[in-house]
């Protein structure tokens, strides 16, 4: 008995090792799932272009830099005083027409006309006696003396251009609108001053460029005169019509 006890006491390690569990392998962590792409939100509708409002009303006055060139035809009446009451020669009248165009265009350079009116060509349209400026003739004595008319009306048909002007043709008439209270234009007074200076220069020293035309008394825009045919039977350039 003592022997078996001794053997048991001398090998305790053998018994303890046989009773131990094996070490398990390390536990693997689960593989993470891939992150899904973000879900797109609803597509916003395209922004519509702004709706244009109504066009503003066109101004009655020309723009600062108008581009539309309008051709116009107008009639002007010049009252002339002659030295003897006789009808001026055709040469004198042709020179008078040229002087009128040159005078107007020269004067328009001195003012700030918003329509840029200018004359391009003109022709003699009609002649008529004026009521004023009469004097008694000295060639006939006594009761047979008559009143001699020194003044005549010369009607010119003028072609011209303007920038964005109204349909009504004009050269000297004042134009007033709601937006343009006053137009700057060639005034009749300014035209007459320069025109008469030209007449005086043309007739100076006996040159007689304007014949018996002495001075201009008035100028104005007028409606187309109603005329009868002159001696030539035609109303073209170089002919003289007389008012009915």
PDB file of C-alpha atoms in Angstrom:
ATOM      1  CA  UNK A   1       0.000   0.000   0.000  1.00  0.00           C
ATOM      2  CA  UNK A   2       2.745   2.391   0.826  1.00  0.00           C
ATOM      3  CA  UNK A   3       4.286   1.847  -2.574  1.00  0.00           C
ATOM      4  CA  UNK A   4       1.259   2.791  -4.603  1.00  0.00           C
ATOM      5  CA  UNK A   5       0.717   5.891  -2.630  1.00  0.00           C
ATOM      6  CA  UNK A   6       4.209   6.949  -3.314  1.00  0.00           C
ATOM      7  CA  UNK A   7       3.752   6.569  -7.040  1.00  0.00           C
ATOM      8  CA  UNK A   8       0.632   8.625  -6.952  1.00  0.00           C
ATOM      9  CA  UNK A   9       2.260  11.428  -5.128  1.00  0.00           C
ATOM     10  CA  UNK A  10       5.315  11.618  -7.353  1.00  0.00           C
ATOM     11  CA  UNK A  11       3.388  12.170 -10.758  1.00  0.00           C
ATOM     12  CA  UNK A  12       0.719  14.761 -10.132  1.00  0.00           C
ATOM     13  CA  UNK A  13       1.532  16.686 -13.293  1.00  0.00           C
ATOM     14  CA  UNK A  14       0.620  13.816 -15.535  1.00  0.00           C
ATOM     15  CA  UNK A  15      -2.973  13.815 -14.371  1.00  0.00           C
ATOM     16  CA  UNK A  16      -3.520  17.585 -14.607  1.00  0.00           C
ATOM     17  CA  UNK A  17      -2.294  17.839 -18.224  1.00  0.00           C
ATOM     18  CA  UNK A  18      -4.642  15.209 -19.481  1.00  0.00           C
ATOM     19  CA  UNK A  19      -7.641  17.066 -18.059  1.00  0.00           C
ATOM     20  CA  UNK A  20      -6.956  20.587 -19.890  1.00  0.00           C
ATOM     21  CA  UNK A  21      -9.068  21.770 -23.033  1.00  0.00           C
ATOM     22  CA  UNK A  22      -7.292  22.778 -26.306  1.00  0.00           C
ATOM     23  CA  UNK A  23      -7.045  26.556 -27.055  1.00  0.00           C
ATOM     24  CA  UNK A  24      -9.642  27.534 -29.746  1.00  0.00           C
ATOM     25  CA  UNK A  25      -8.540  29.593 -32.826  1.00  0.00           C
ATOM     26  CA  UNK A  26      -9.176  33.381 -32.698  1.00  0.00           C
ATOM     27  CA  UNK A  27     -12.616  34.445 -33.832  1.00  0.00           C
ATOM     28  CA  UNK A  28     -12.561  36.420 -37.114  1.00  0.00           C
ATOM     29  CA  UNK A  29     -14.487  39.747 -37.235  1.00  0.00           C
ATOM     30  CA  UNK A  30     -17.307  39.850 -39.844  1.00  0.00           C
ATOM     31  CA  UNK A  31     -16.426  41.454 -43.187  1.00  0.00           C
ATOM     32  CA  UNK A  32     -18.172  44.881 -43.427  1.00  0.00           C
ATOM     33  CA  UNK A  33     -20.698  45.270 -46.237  1.00  0.00           C
ATOM     34  CA  UNK A  34     -19.820  47.759 -49.030  1.00  0.00           C
ATOM     35  CA  UNK A  35     -21.364  51.242 -48.614  1.00  0.00           C
ATOM     36  CA  UNK A  36     -24.116  51.717 -51.225  1.00  0.00           C
ATOM     37  CA  UNK A  37     -23.891  54.837 -53.456  1.00  0.00           C
ATOM     38  CA  UNK A  38     -26.047  57.773 -52.364  1.00  0.00           C
ATOM     39  CA  UNK A  39     -29.562  57.684 -53.676  1.00  0.00           C
ATOM     40  CA  UNK A  40     -30.060  60.689 -56.047  1.00  0.00           C
ATOM     41  CA  UNK A  41     -32.829  63.055 -55.060  1.00  0.00           C
ATOM     42  CA  UNK A  42     -35.566  64.165 -57.410  1.00  0.00           C
ATOM     43  CA  UNK A  43     -34.310  66.223 -60.376  1.00  0.00           C
ATOM     44  CA  UNK A  44     -35.323  69.877 -60.099  1.00  0.00           C
ATOM     45  CA  UNK A  45     -37.233  71.149 -63.152  1.00  0.00           C
ATOM     46  CA  UNK A  46     -35.289  73.623 -65.323  1.00  0.00           C
ATOM     47  CA  UNK A  47     -35.852  77.256 -64.498  1.00  0.00           C
ATOM     48  CA  UNK A  48     -37.922  78.842 -67.285  1.00  0.00           C
ATOM     49  CA  UNK A  49     -36.503  82.001 -68.906  1.00  0.00           C
ATOM     50  CA  UNK A  50     -38.011  85.227 -67.631  1.00  0.00           C
ATOM     51  CA  UNK A  51     -41.116  86.273 -69.488  1.00  0.00           C
ATOM     52  CA  UNK A  52     -40.418  89.522 -71.365  1.00  0.00           C
ATOM     53  CA  UNK A  53     -42.626  92.392 -70.329  1.00  0.00           C
ATOM     54  CA  UNK A  54     -44.472  94.591 -72.787  1.00  0.00           C
ATOM     55  CA  UNK A  55     -42.305  96.768 -74.973  1.00  0.00           C
ATOM     56  CA  UNK A  56     -42.181 100.384 -73.831  1.00  0.00           C
ATOM     57  CA  UNK A  57     -43.948 102.920 -75.988  1.00  0.00           C
ATOM     58  CA  UNK A  58     -41.625 104.535 -78.513  1.00  0.00           C
ATOM     59  CA  UNK A  59     -40.500 107.988 -77.570  1.00  0.00           C
ATOM     60  CA  UNK A  60     -41.816 110.862 -79.616  1.00  0.00           C
ATOM     61  CA  UNK A  61     -38.448 112.477 -79.493  1.00  0.00           C
ATOM     62  CA  UNK A  62     -35.476 111.072 -81.406  1.00  0.00           C
ATOM     63  CA  UNK A  63     -32.925 108.973 -79.589  1.00  0.00           C
ATOM     64  CA  UNK A  64     -29.526 110.329 -78.661  1.00  0.00           C
ATOM     65  CA  UNK A  65     -28.028 108.547 -81.669  1.00  0.00           C
ATOM     66  CA  UNK A  66     -30.878 107.976 -84.101  1.00  0.00           C
ATOM     67  CA  UNK A  67     -30.143 105.647 -87.008  1.00  0.00           C
ATOM     68  CA  UNK A  68     -33.291 105.876 -89.114  1.00  0.00           C
ATOM     69  CA  UNK A  69     -32.902 108.421 -91.892  1.00  0.00           C
ATOM     70  CA  UNK A  70     -36.229 109.680 -93.207  1.00  0.00           C
ATOM     71  CA  UNK A  71     -36.559 111.449 -96.562  1.00  0.00           C
ATOM     72  CA  UNK A  72     -38.959 114.378 -96.460  1.00  0.00           C
ATOM     73  CA  UNK A  73     -40.411 116.837 -98.959  1.00  0.00           C
ATOM     74  CA  UNK A  74     -41.746 120.148 -97.790  1.00  0.00           C
ATOM     75  CA  UNK A  75     -42.752 123.526 -99.154  1.00  0.00           C
ATOM     76  CA  UNK A  76     -41.468 126.840 -97.893  1.00  0.00           C
ATOM     77  CA  UNK A  77     -42.628 130.315 -98.815  1.00  0.00           C
ATOM     78  CA  UNK A  78     -40.212 133.219 -98.982  1.00  0.00           C
ATOM     79  CA  UNK A  79     -41.519 136.766 -99.301  1.00  0.00           C
ATOM     80  CA  UNK A  80     -39.133 138.866-101.343  1.00  0.00           C
ATOM     81  CA  UNK A  81     -38.969 142.588-101.923  1.00  0.00           C
ATOM     82  CA  UNK A  82     -37.813 143.601-105.378  1.00  0.00           C
ATOM     83  CA  UNK A  83     -36.427 146.941-106.481  1.00  0.00           C
ATOM     84  CA  UNK A  84     -38.947 147.537-109.273  1.00  0.00           C
ATOM     85  CA  UNK A  85     -41.811 145.058-108.899  1.00  0.00           C
ATOM     86  CA  UNK A  86     -40.770 143.087-111.969  1.00  0.00           C
ATOM     87  CA  UNK A  87     -40.563 139.308-111.942  1.00  0.00           C
ATOM     88  CA  UNK A  88     -36.957 138.250-111.288  1.00  0.00           C
ATOM     89  CA  UNK A  89     -35.107 136.515-114.093  1.00  0.00           C
ATOM     90  CA  UNK A  90     -34.815 132.741-114.163  1.00  0.00           C
ATOM     91  CA  UNK A  91     -31.089 132.974-113.467  1.00  0.00           C
ATOM     92  CA  UNK A  92     -31.701 135.131-110.390  1.00  0.00           C
ATOM     93  CA  UNK A  93     -34.383 132.727-109.137  1.00  0.00           C
ATOM     94  CA  UNK A  94     -32.137 129.679-109.647  1.00  0.00           C
ATOM     95  CA  UNK A  95     -29.403 131.411-107.664  1.00  0.00           C
ATOM     96  CA  UNK A  96     -31.958 132.228-104.995  1.00  0.00           C
ATOM     97  CA  UNK A  97     -32.928 128.553-104.653  1.00  0.00           C
ATOM     98  CA  UNK A  98     -29.304 127.505-104.172  1.00  0.00           C
ATOM     99  CA  UNK A  99     -28.799 130.281-101.625  1.00  0.00           C
ATOM    100  CA  UNK A 100     -31.803 129.053 -99.609  1.00  0.00           C
ATOM    101  CA  UNK A 101     -30.427 125.486 -99.351  1.00  0.00           C
ATOM    102  CA  UNK A 102     -26.912 126.643 -98.477  1.00  0.00           C
ATOM    103  CA  UNK A 103     -28.193 129.117 -95.895  1.00  0.00           C
ATOM    104  CA  UNK A 104     -30.375 126.583 -94.106  1.00  0.00           C
ATOM    105  CA  UNK A 105     -27.684 123.913 -93.944  1.00  0.00           C
ATOM    106  CA  UNK A 106     -25.148 126.452 -92.688  1.00  0.00           C
ATOM    107  CA  UNK A 107     -27.488 127.625 -89.928  1.00  0.00           C
ATOM    108  CA  UNK A 108     -28.367 124.091 -88.807  1.00  0.00           C
ATOM    109  CA  UNK A 109     -24.705 123.545 -87.930  1.00  0.00           C
ATOM    110  CA  UNK A 110     -25.052 126.264 -85.293  1.00  0.00           C
ATOM    111  CA  UNK A 111     -27.972 124.696 -83.415  1.00  0.00           C
ATOM    112  CA  UNK A 112     -28.641 121.406 -81.692  1.00  0.00           C
ATOM    113  CA  UNK A 113     -31.526 120.087 -83.757  1.00  0.00           C
ATOM    114  CA  UNK A 114     -32.462 116.676 -82.281  1.00  0.00           C
ATOM    115  CA  UNK A 115     -33.882 115.615 -85.654  1.00  0.00           C
ATOM    116  CA  UNK A 116     -30.822 116.677 -87.639  1.00  0.00           C
ATOM    117  CA  UNK A 117     -32.927 118.247 -90.371  1.00  0.00           C
ATOM    118  CA  UNK A 118     -31.043 119.238 -93.527  1.00  0.00           C
ATOM    119  CA  UNK A 119     -31.992 120.266 -97.042  1.00  0.00           C
ATOM    120  CA  UNK A 120     -30.616 118.263 -99.957  1.00  0.00           C
ATOM    121  CA  UNK A 121     -32.204 119.814-103.053  1.00  0.00           C
ATOM    122  CA  UNK A 122     -34.842 122.414-103.871  1.00  0.00           C
ATOM    123  CA  UNK A 123     -36.594 123.796-106.921  1.00  0.00           C
ATOM    124  CA  UNK A 124     -38.788 126.752-107.709  1.00  0.00           C
ATOM    125  CA  UNK A 125     -42.414 125.654-107.402  1.00  0.00           C
ATOM    126  CA  UNK A 126     -44.462 128.838-107.829  1.00  0.00           C
ATOM    127  CA  UNK A 127     -44.491 132.618-107.817  1.00  0.00           C
ATOM    128  CA  UNK A 128     -47.282 134.839-106.555  1.00  0.00           C
ATOM    129  CA  UNK A 129     -47.746 138.545-105.877  1.00  0.00           C
ATOM    130  CA  UNK A 130     -47.659 139.569-102.226  1.00  0.00           C
ATOM    131  CA  UNK A 131     -50.191 142.057-100.936  1.00  0.00           C
ATOM    132  CA  UNK A 132     -47.719 144.187 -99.009  1.00  0.00           C
ATOM    133  CA  UNK A 133     -44.954 146.467-100.179  1.00  0.00           C
ATOM    134  CA  UNK A 134     -46.869 148.541-102.700  1.00  0.00           C
ATOM    135  CA  UNK A 135     -45.832 151.989-103.883  1.00  0.00           C
ATOM    136  CA  UNK A 136     -47.210 154.455-106.409  1.00  0.00           C
ATOM    137  CA  UNK A 137     -45.587 154.462-109.789  1.00  0.00           C
ATOM    138  CA  UNK A 138     -43.972 157.684-110.869  1.00  0.00           C
ATOM    139  CA  UNK A 139     -43.972 156.907-114.571  1.00  0.00           C
ATOM    140  CA  UNK A 140     -47.666 157.834-114.932  1.00  0.00           C
ATOM    141  CA  UNK A 141     -48.907 161.246-113.807  1.00  0.00           C
ATOM    142  CA  UNK A 142     -52.230 162.278-112.312  1.00  0.00           C
ATOM    143  CA  UNK A 143     -55.189 160.058-111.577  1.00  0.00           C
ATOM    144  CA  UNK A 144     -53.898 157.199-113.685  1.00  0.00           C
ATOM    145  CA  UNK A 145     -51.048 156.529-111.294  1.00  0.00           C
ATOM    146  CA  UNK A 146     -51.331 152.959-109.958  1.00  0.00           C
ATOM    147  CA  UNK A 147     -50.020 151.061-106.997  1.00  0.00           C
ATOM    148  CA  UNK A 148     -46.988 149.039-107.979  1.00  0.00           C
ATOM    149  CA  UNK A 149     -46.421 145.803-106.075  1.00  0.00           C
ATOM    150  CA  UNK A 150     -42.785 145.434-105.049  1.00  0.00           C
ATOM    151  CA  UNK A 151     -43.166 142.176-103.110  1.00  0.00           C
ATOM    152  CA  UNK A 152     -43.556 138.629-104.417  1.00  0.00           C
ATOM    153  CA  UNK A 153     -43.949 135.222-102.820  1.00  0.00           C
ATOM    154  CA  UNK A 154     -41.546 132.528-103.972  1.00  0.00           C
ATOM    155  CA  UNK A 155     -42.607 128.954-103.155  1.00  0.00           C
ATOM    156  CA  UNK A 156     -39.844 126.371-103.001  1.00  0.00           C
ATOM    157  CA  UNK A 157     -40.275 122.619-103.008  1.00  0.00           C
ATOM    158  CA  UNK A 158     -37.535 121.318-100.754  1.00  0.00           C
ATOM    159  CA  UNK A 159     -36.251 117.774-100.431  1.00  0.00           C
ATOM    160  CA  UNK A 160     -34.379 116.878 -97.285  1.00  0.00           C
ATOM    161  CA  UNK A 161     -33.558 114.306 -94.650  1.00  0.00           C
ATOM    162  CA  UNK A 162     -33.998 113.985 -90.917  1.00  0.00           C
ATOM    163  CA  UNK A 163     -33.157 111.416 -88.266  1.00  0.00           C
ATOM    164  CA  UNK A 164     -36.203 109.657 -86.860  1.00  0.00           C
ATOM    165  CA  UNK A 165     -38.481 112.645 -87.362  1.00  0.00           C
ATOM    166  CA  UNK A 166     -42.235 112.488 -87.552  1.00  0.00           C
ATOM    167  CA  UNK A 167     -44.125 111.919 -90.763  1.00  0.00           C
ATOM    168  CA  UNK A 168     -45.149 115.554 -91.058  1.00  0.00           C
ATOM    169  CA  UNK A 169     -42.431 117.326 -93.046  1.00  0.00           C
ATOM    170  CA  UNK A 170     -41.132 120.569 -91.657  1.00  0.00           C
ATOM    171  CA  UNK A 171     -38.071 122.788 -91.603  1.00  0.00           C
ATOM    172  CA  UNK A 172     -39.026 125.870 -89.616  1.00  0.00           C
ATOM    173  CA  UNK A 173     -42.139 124.800 -87.685  1.00  0.00           C
ATOM    174  CA  UNK A 174     -41.766 124.295 -83.963  1.00  0.00           C
ATOM    175  CA  UNK A 175     -42.339 120.731 -82.744  1.00  0.00           C
ATOM    176  CA  UNK A 176     -43.651 120.104 -79.248  1.00  0.00           C
ATOM    177  CA  UNK A 177     -44.422 116.688 -77.759  1.00  0.00           C
ATOM    178  CA  UNK A 178     -45.104 115.194 -74.375  1.00  0.00           C
ATOM    179  CA  UNK A 179     -41.517 114.091 -73.870  1.00  0.00           C
ATOM    180  CA  UNK A 180     -39.720 116.763 -75.840  1.00  0.00           C
ATOM    181  CA  UNK A 181     -40.978 120.083 -74.562  1.00  0.00           C
ATOM    182  CA  UNK A 182     -39.095 122.165 -77.078  1.00  0.00           C
ATOM    183  CA  UNK A 183     -37.020 121.422 -80.142  1.00  0.00           C
ATOM    184  CA  UNK A 184     -34.010 123.434 -81.066  1.00  0.00           C
ATOM    185  CA  UNK A 185     -34.242 124.305 -84.748  1.00  0.00           C
ATOM    186  CA  UNK A 186     -33.211 126.840 -87.361  1.00  0.00           C
ATOM    187  CA  UNK A 187     -35.401 129.831 -86.656  1.00  0.00           C
ATOM    188  CA  UNK A 188     -36.901 132.008 -89.367  1.00  0.00           C
ATOM    189  CA  UNK A 189     -35.049 135.006 -87.952  1.00  0.00           C
ATOM    190  CA  UNK A 190     -31.657 133.300 -88.102  1.00  0.00           C
ATOM    191  CA  UNK A 191     -32.349 132.083 -91.643  1.00  0.00           C
ATOM    192  CA  UNK A 192     -33.406 135.538 -92.860  1.00  0.00           C
ATOM    193  CA  UNK A 193     -30.376 137.255 -91.366  1.00  0.00           C
ATOM    194  CA  UNK A 194     -27.941 134.953 -93.158  1.00  0.00           C
ATOM    195  CA  UNK A 195     -30.058 134.814 -96.319  1.00  0.00           C
ATOM    196  CA  UNK A 196     -30.178 138.595 -96.662  1.00  0.00           C
ATOM    197  CA  UNK A 197     -26.438 138.821 -96.075  1.00  0.00           C
ATOM    198  CA  UNK A 198     -26.009 136.433 -98.986  1.00  0.00           C
ATOM    199  CA  UNK A 199     -28.313 138.521-101.175  1.00  0.00           C
ATOM    200  CA  UNK A 200     -26.348 141.667-100.379  1.00  0.00           C
ATOM    201  CA  UNK A 201     -23.026 140.016-101.136  1.00  0.00           C
ATOM    202  CA  UNK A 202     -24.313 138.585-104.419  1.00  0.00           C
ATOM    203  CA  UNK A 203     -25.563 141.945-105.623  1.00  0.00           C
ATOM    204  CA  UNK A 204     -22.630 143.982-104.298  1.00  0.00           C
ATOM    205  CA  UNK A 205     -20.439 145.957-106.677  1.00  0.00           C
ATOM    206  CA  UNK A 206     -22.917 145.563-109.503  1.00  0.00           C
ATOM    207  CA  UNK A 207     -22.564 141.802-109.722  1.00  0.00           C
ATOM    208  CA  UNK A 208     -26.337 141.362-109.874  1.00  0.00           C
ATOM    209  CA  UNK A 209     -26.309 137.660-109.022  1.00  0.00           C
ATOM    210  CA  UNK A 210     -29.857 137.971-107.712  1.00  0.00           C
ATOM    211  CA  UNK A 211     -31.070 140.579-110.191  1.00  0.00           C
ATOM    212  CA  UNK A 212     -33.783 142.868-108.869  1.00  0.00           C
ATOM    213  CA  UNK A 213     -34.271 140.867-105.642  1.00  0.00           C
ATOM    214  CA  UNK A 214     -33.528 143.272-102.831  1.00  0.00           C
ATOM    215  CA  UNK A 215     -34.250 141.496 -99.556  1.00  0.00           C
ATOM    216  CA  UNK A 216     -36.243 138.654 -97.971  1.00  0.00           C
ATOM    217  CA  UNK A 217     -38.958 139.671 -95.521  1.00  0.00           C
ATOM    218  CA  UNK A 218     -40.315 136.348 -94.234  1.00  0.00           C
ATOM    219  CA  UNK A 219     -39.964 132.581 -94.545  1.00  0.00           C
ATOM    220  CA  UNK A 220     -42.289 129.824 -93.370  1.00  0.00           C
ATOM    221  CA  UNK A 221     -43.328 126.208 -93.913  1.00  0.00           C
ATOM    222  CA  UNK A 222     -46.562 125.974 -95.888  1.00  0.00           C
ATOM    223  CA  UNK A 223     -48.824 123.348 -97.389  1.00  0.00           C
ATOM    224  CA  UNK A 224     -48.407 122.545-101.050  1.00  0.00           C
ATOM    225  CA  UNK A 225     -49.753 125.545-102.941  1.00  0.00           C
ATOM    226  CA  UNK A 226     -52.538 125.097-105.462  1.00  0.00           C
ATOM    227  CA  UNK A 227     -51.285 126.526-108.692  1.00  0.00           C
ATOM    228  CA  UNK A 228     -52.146 127.013-112.329  1.00  0.00           C
ATOM    229  CA  UNK A 229     -49.713 126.234-115.090  1.00  0.00           C
ATOM    230  CA  UNK A 230     -47.246 128.867-116.125  1.00  0.00           C
ATOM    231  CA  UNK A 231     -46.565 129.976-119.668  1.00  0.00           C
ATOM    232  CA  UNK A 232     -44.427 126.938-120.303  1.00  0.00           C
ATOM    233  CA  UNK A 233     -47.341 124.620-119.510  1.00  0.00           C
ATOM    234  CA  UNK A 234     -45.094 122.477-117.335  1.00  0.00           C
ATOM    235  CA  UNK A 235     -44.321 122.500-113.665  1.00  0.00           C
ATOM    236  CA  UNK A 236     -40.795 121.173-113.805  1.00  0.00           C
ATOM    237  CA  UNK A 237     -37.568 122.831-112.787  1.00  0.00           C
ATOM    238  CA  UNK A 238     -36.951 126.090-114.561  1.00  0.00           C
ATOM    239  CA  UNK A 239     -40.637 126.884-115.079  1.00  0.00           C
ATOM    240  CA  UNK A 240     -42.542 129.448-113.056  1.00  0.00           C
ATOM    241  CA  UNK A 241     -46.033 128.653-111.826  1.00  0.00           C
ATOM    242  CA  UNK A 242     -48.389 131.372-110.739  1.00  0.00           C
ATOM    243  CA  UNK A 243     -50.920 130.898-107.993  1.00  0.00           C
ATOM    244  CA  UNK A 244     -54.550 130.970-108.989  1.00  0.00           C
TER     245      UNK A 244
END
